[in-house]
Coordinates of C-alpha atoms (C1' of nucleotides) and ligand atoms in Angstrom, one line a residue:
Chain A
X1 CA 39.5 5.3 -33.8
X2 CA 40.8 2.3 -35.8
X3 CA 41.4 0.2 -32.9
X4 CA 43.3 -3.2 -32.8
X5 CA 40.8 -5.9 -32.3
X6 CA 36.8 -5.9 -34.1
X7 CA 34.7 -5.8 -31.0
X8 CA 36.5 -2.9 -29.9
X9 CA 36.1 -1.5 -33.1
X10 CA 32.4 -1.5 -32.8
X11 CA 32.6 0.1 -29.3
X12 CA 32.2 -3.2 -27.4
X13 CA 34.1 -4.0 -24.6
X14 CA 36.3 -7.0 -24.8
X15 CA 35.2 -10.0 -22.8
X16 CA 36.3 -13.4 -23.0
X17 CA 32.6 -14.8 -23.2
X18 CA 31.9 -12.4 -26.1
X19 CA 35.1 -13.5 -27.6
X20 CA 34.0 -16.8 -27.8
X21 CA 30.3 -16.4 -28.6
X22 CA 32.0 -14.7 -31.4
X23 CA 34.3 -17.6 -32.4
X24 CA 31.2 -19.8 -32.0
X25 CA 29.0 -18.2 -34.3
X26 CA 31.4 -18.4 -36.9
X27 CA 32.7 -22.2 -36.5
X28 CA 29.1 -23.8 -35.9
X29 CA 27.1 -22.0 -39.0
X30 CA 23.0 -21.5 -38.3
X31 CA 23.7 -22.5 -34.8
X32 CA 21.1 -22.0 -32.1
X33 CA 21.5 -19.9 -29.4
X34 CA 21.1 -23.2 -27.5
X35 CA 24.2 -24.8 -29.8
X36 CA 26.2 -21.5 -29.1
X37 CA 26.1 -21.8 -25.5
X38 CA 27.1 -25.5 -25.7
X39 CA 30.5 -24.9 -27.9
X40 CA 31.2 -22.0 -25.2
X41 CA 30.7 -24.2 -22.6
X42 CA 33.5 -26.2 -23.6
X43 CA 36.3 -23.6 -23.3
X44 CA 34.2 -21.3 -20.9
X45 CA 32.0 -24.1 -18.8
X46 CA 31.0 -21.0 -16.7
X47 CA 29.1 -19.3 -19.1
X48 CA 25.3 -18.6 -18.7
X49 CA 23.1 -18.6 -21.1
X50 CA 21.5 -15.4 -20.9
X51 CA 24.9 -14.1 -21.9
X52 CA 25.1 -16.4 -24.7
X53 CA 21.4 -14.3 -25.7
X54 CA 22.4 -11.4 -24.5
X55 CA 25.9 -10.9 -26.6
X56 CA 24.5 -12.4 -29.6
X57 CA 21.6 -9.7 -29.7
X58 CA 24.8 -7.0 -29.2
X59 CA 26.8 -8.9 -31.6
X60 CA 23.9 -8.3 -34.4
X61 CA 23.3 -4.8 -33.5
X62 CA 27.3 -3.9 -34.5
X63 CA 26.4 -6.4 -37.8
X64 CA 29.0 -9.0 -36.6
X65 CA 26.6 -11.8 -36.8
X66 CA 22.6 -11.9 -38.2
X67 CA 19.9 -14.7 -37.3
X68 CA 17.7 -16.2 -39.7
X69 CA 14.6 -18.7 -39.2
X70 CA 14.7 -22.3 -40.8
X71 CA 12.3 -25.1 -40.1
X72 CA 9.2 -23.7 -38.1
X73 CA 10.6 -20.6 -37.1
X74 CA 13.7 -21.3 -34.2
X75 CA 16.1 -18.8 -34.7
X76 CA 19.5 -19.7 -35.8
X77 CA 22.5 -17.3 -36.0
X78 CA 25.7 -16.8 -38.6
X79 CA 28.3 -14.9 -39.0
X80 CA 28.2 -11.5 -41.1
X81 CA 31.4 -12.6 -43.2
X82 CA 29.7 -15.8 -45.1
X83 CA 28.5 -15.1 -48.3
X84 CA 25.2 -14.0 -48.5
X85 CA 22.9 -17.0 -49.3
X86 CA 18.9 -18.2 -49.2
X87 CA 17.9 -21.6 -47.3
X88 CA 15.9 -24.2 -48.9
X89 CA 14.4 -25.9 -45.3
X90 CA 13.1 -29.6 -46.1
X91 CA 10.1 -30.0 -44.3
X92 CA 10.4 -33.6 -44.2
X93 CA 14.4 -34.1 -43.6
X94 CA 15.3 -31.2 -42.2
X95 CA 17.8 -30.5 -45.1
X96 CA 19.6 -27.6 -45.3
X97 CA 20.4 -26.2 -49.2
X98 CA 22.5 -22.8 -49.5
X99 CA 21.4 -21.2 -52.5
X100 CA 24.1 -18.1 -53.4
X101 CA 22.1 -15.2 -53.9
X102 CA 23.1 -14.9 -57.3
X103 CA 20.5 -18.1 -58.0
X104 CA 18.0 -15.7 -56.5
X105 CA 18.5 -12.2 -58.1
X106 CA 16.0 -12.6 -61.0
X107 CA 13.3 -14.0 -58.4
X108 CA 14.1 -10.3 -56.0
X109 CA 14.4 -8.1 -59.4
X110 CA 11.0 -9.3 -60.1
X111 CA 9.6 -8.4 -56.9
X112 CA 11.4 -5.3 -57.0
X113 CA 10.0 -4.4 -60.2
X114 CA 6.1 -5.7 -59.3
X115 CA 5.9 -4.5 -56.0
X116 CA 8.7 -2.1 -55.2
X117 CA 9.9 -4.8 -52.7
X118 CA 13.8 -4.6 -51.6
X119 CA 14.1 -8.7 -50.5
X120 CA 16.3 -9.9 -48.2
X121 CA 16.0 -14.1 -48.8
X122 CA 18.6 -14.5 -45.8
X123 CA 16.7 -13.9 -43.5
X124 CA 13.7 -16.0 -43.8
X125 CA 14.0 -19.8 -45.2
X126 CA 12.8 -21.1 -48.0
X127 CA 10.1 -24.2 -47.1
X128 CA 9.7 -27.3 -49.8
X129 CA 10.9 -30.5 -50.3
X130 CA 14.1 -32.0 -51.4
X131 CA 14.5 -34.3 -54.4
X132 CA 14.7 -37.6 -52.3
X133 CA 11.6 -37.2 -50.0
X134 CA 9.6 -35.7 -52.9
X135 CA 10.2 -39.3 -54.2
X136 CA 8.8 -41.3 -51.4
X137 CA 5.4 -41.7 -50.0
Chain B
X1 CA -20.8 -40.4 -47.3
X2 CA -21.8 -36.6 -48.5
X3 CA -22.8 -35.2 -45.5
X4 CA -24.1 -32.0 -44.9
X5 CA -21.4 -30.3 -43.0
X6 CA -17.8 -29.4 -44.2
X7 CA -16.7 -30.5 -40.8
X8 CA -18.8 -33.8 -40.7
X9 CA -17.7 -34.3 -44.3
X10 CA -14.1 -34.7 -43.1
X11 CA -15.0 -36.9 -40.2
X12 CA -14.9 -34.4 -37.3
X13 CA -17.4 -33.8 -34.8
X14 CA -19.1 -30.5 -35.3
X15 CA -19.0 -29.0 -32.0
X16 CA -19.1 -25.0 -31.5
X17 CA -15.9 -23.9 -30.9
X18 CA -14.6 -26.4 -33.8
X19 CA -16.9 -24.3 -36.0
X20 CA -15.7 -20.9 -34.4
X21 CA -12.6 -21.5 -35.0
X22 CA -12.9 -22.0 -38.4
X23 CA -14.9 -19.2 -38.9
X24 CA -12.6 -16.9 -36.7
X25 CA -9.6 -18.1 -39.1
X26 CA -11.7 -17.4 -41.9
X27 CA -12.5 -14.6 -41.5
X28 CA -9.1 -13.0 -39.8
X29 CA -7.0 -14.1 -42.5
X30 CA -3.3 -14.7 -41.0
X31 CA -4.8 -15.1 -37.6
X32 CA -2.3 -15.9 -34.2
X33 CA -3.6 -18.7 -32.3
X34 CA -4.0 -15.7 -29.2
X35 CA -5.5 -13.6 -32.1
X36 CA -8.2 -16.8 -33.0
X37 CA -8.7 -17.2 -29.7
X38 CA -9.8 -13.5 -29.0
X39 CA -12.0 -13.3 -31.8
X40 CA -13.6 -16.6 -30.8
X41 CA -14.1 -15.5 -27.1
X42 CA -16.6 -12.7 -28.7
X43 CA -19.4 -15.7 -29.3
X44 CA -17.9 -18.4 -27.0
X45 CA -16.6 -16.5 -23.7
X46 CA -15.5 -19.9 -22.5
X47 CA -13.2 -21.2 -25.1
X48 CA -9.8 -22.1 -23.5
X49 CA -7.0 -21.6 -25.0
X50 CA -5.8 -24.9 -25.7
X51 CA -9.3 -25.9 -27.4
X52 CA -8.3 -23.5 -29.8
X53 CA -4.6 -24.7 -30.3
X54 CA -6.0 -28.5 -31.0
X55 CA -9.1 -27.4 -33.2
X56 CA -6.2 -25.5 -35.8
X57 CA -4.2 -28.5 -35.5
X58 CA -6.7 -31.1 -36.3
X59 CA -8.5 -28.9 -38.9
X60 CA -4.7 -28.5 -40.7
X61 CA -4.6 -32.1 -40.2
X62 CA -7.7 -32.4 -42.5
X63 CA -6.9 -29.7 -44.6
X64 CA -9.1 -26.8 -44.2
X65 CA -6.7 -24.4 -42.7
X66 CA -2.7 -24.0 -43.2
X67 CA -0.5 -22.3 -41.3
X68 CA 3.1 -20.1 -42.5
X69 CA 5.3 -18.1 -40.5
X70 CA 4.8 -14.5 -41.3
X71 CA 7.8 -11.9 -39.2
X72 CA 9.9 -13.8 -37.0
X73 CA 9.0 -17.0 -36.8
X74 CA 5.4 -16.7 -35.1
X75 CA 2.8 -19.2 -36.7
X76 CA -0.7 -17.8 -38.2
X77 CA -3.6 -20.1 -39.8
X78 CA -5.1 -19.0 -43.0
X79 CA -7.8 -20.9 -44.8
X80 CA -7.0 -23.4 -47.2
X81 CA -10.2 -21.4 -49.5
X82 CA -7.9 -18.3 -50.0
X83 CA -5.6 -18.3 -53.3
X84 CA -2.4 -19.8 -52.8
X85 CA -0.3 -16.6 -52.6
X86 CA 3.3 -15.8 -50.6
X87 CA 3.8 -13.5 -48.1
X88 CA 6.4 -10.4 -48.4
X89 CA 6.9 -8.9 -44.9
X90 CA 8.2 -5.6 -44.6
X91 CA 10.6 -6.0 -41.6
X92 CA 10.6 -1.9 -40.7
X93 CA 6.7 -1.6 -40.8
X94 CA 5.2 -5.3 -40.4
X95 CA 3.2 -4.5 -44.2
X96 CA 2.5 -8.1 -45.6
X97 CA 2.6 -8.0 -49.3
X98 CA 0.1 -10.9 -51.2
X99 CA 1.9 -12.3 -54.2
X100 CA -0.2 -14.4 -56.4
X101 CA 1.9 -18.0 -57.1
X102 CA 2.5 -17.4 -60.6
X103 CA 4.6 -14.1 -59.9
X104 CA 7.0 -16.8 -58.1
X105 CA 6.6 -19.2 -61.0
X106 CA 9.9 -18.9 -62.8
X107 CA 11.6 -18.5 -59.7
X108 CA 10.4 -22.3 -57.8
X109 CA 10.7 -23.6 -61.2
X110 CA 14.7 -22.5 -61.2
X111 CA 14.8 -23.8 -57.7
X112 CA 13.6 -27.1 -58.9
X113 CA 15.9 -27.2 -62.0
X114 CA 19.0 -26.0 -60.2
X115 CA 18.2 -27.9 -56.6
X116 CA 15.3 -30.7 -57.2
X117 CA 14.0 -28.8 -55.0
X118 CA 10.1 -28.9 -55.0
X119 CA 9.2 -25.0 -53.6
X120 CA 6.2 -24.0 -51.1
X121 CA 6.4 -20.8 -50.7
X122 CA 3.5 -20.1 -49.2
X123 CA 5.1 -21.5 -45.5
X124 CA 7.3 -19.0 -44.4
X125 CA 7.0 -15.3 -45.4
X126 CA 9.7 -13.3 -47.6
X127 CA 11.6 -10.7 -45.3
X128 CA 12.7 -7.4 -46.8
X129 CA 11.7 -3.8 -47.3
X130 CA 8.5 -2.4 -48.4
X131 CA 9.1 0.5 -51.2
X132 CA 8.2 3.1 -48.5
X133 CA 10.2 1.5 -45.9
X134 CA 12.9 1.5 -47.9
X135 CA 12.6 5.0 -48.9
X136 CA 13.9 6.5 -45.0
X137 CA 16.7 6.2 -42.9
Chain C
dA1 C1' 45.6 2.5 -8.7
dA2 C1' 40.8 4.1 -8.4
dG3 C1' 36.4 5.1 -10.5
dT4 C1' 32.6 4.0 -13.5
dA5 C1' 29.8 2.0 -16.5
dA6 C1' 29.3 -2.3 -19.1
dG7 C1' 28.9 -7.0 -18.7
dT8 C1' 28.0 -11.3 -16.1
dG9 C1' 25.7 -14.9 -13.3
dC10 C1' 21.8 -16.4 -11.1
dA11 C1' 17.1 -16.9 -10.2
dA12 C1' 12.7 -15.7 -11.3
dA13 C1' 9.5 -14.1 -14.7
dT14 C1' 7.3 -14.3 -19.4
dC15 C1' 5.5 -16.1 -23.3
dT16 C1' 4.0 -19.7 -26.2
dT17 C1' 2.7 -24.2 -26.9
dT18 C1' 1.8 -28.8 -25.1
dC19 C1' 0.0 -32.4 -22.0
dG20 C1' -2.6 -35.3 -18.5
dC21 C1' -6.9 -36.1 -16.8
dA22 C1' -11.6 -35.8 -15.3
dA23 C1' -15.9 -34.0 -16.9
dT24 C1' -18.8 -33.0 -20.9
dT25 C1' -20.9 -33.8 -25.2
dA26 C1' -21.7 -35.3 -30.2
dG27 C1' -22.9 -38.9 -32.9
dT28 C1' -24.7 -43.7 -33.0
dG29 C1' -27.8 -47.1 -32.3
dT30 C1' -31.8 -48.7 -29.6
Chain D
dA1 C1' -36.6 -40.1 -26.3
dC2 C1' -32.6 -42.9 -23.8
dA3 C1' -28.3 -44.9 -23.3
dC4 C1' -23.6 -45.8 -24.9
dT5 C1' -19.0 -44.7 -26.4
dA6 C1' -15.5 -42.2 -28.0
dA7 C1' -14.2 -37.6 -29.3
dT8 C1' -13.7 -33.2 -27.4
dT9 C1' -13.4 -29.8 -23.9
dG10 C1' -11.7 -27.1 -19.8
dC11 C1' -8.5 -26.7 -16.5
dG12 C1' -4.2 -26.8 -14.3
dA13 C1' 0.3 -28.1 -14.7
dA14 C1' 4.4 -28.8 -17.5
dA15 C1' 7.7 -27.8 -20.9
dG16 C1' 10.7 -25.1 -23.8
dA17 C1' 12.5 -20.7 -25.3
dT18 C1' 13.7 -16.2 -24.3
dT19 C1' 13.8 -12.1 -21.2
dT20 C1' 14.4 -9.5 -17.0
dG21 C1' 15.9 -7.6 -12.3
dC22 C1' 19.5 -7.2 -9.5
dA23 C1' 23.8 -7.7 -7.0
dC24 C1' 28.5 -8.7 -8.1
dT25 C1' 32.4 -8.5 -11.2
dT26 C1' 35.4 -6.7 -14.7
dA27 C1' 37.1 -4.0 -18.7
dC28 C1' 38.4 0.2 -19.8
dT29 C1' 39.2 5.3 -18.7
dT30 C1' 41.8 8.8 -16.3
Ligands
MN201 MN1 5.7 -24.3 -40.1
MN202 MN1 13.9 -12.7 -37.5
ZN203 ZN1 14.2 -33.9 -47.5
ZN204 ZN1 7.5 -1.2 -44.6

DNA sequence: AAGTAAGTGCAAATCTTTCGCAATTAGTGT
DNA sequence: ACACTAATTGCGAAAGATTTGCACTTACTT
């Protein structure tokens, strides 16, 4: 069972575009499907995009990789080894702040508590703004 | 400069499908443009669709509607009357849990503290498990 | 080495939201 | 009541993002 390489592991078939949809998931962080496809493209200038969609929807069904939405909903994927973290989206710059879950774990107890709620605060960003454009007009 | 129109008030023509539309998001609560649009077509066979998609722009733009971003990403208008509240969405069954602001009080102000990050929570929805959900396979 | 099912490329189809433009209409002033 | 002007609408087309059908290719099994 145990075999020698992870996307055989899952039960996926080994295939160089996979492969590297893989590798890009991990190296870009929050990458669009759009951005994936581009850093493929430069090893793999072949590669179409519906496979870029198509093995990153197979890639999240064997947990390698999850998508989350920041800004106005596009969705962005990452890897399933980071660290588990919340977004804080800037609606004014765009600004990206990882919040370690840790930060976050009275806020979900809470909601756990009050409304039997399991939270998962990867998933969906967190809108706001950050210090600098709070201070402007 | 009291008018006698909510509409007029904020400088905008009063036509009937401006006033629909407001009413259709009022009283749908978390409405889809397509699901605005429906409910409109019940009075005003004729609306078009992109009547509707300018009408919850421009009455965003003036402040009697908001949108957030409730599952996946999809955008739905509420009315700016309803209590500010956030959204839980139970990713298994679609539920949409209403939590006053204060619940998230302690948590924004932490955010704000830790980040200088000023918190709207109300945008996008929080993603998890409802208690029942959570409760199955 | 051959067979089979999974995976890929390509083009077309969907779905959602936006845009240009000519026709209509609300609000303003006579 | 009538005319004027700019805002708004309807409509069709465009744009952007994602999905799908299908024939061809390829990874893995035997
Ligand atoms: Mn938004
Ligand atoms: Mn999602
Ligand atoms: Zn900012
Ligand atoms: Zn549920």
């Amino acid at each position: 069972m145990a075999d020698q390489h992870e996307l055989r592991d899952k039960g996926l078939r080994l295939t160089p575009q996979r492969e590297l949809v893989l590798a890009a998931v991990r190296a870009l962080e929050h990458a669009t499907p759009e951005e994936v496809a581009e850093r493929v493209k430069s090893t793999h200038p072949g590669i179409n995009l519906s496979t870029v969609y198509r093995n990153l929807e197979t890639l999240e069904n064997v947990g390698l990789v999850q998508h989350s939405h920041l800004g106005h909903g596009g969705v962005r994927y990452h890897a399933s080894t980071e660290e588990i973290h919340a977004h804080l989206n800037c609606e004014s710059c765009g600004t990206i702040i990882e919040v370690p879950i840790d930060a976050t774990a009275s806020f979900t107890q809470s909601l756990l508590d009050g409304y039997g709620f399991h939270t998962d605060l990867a998933h969906l960003a967190i809108a706001g703004r950050c210090e600098s454009c709070f201070n402007k007009p």
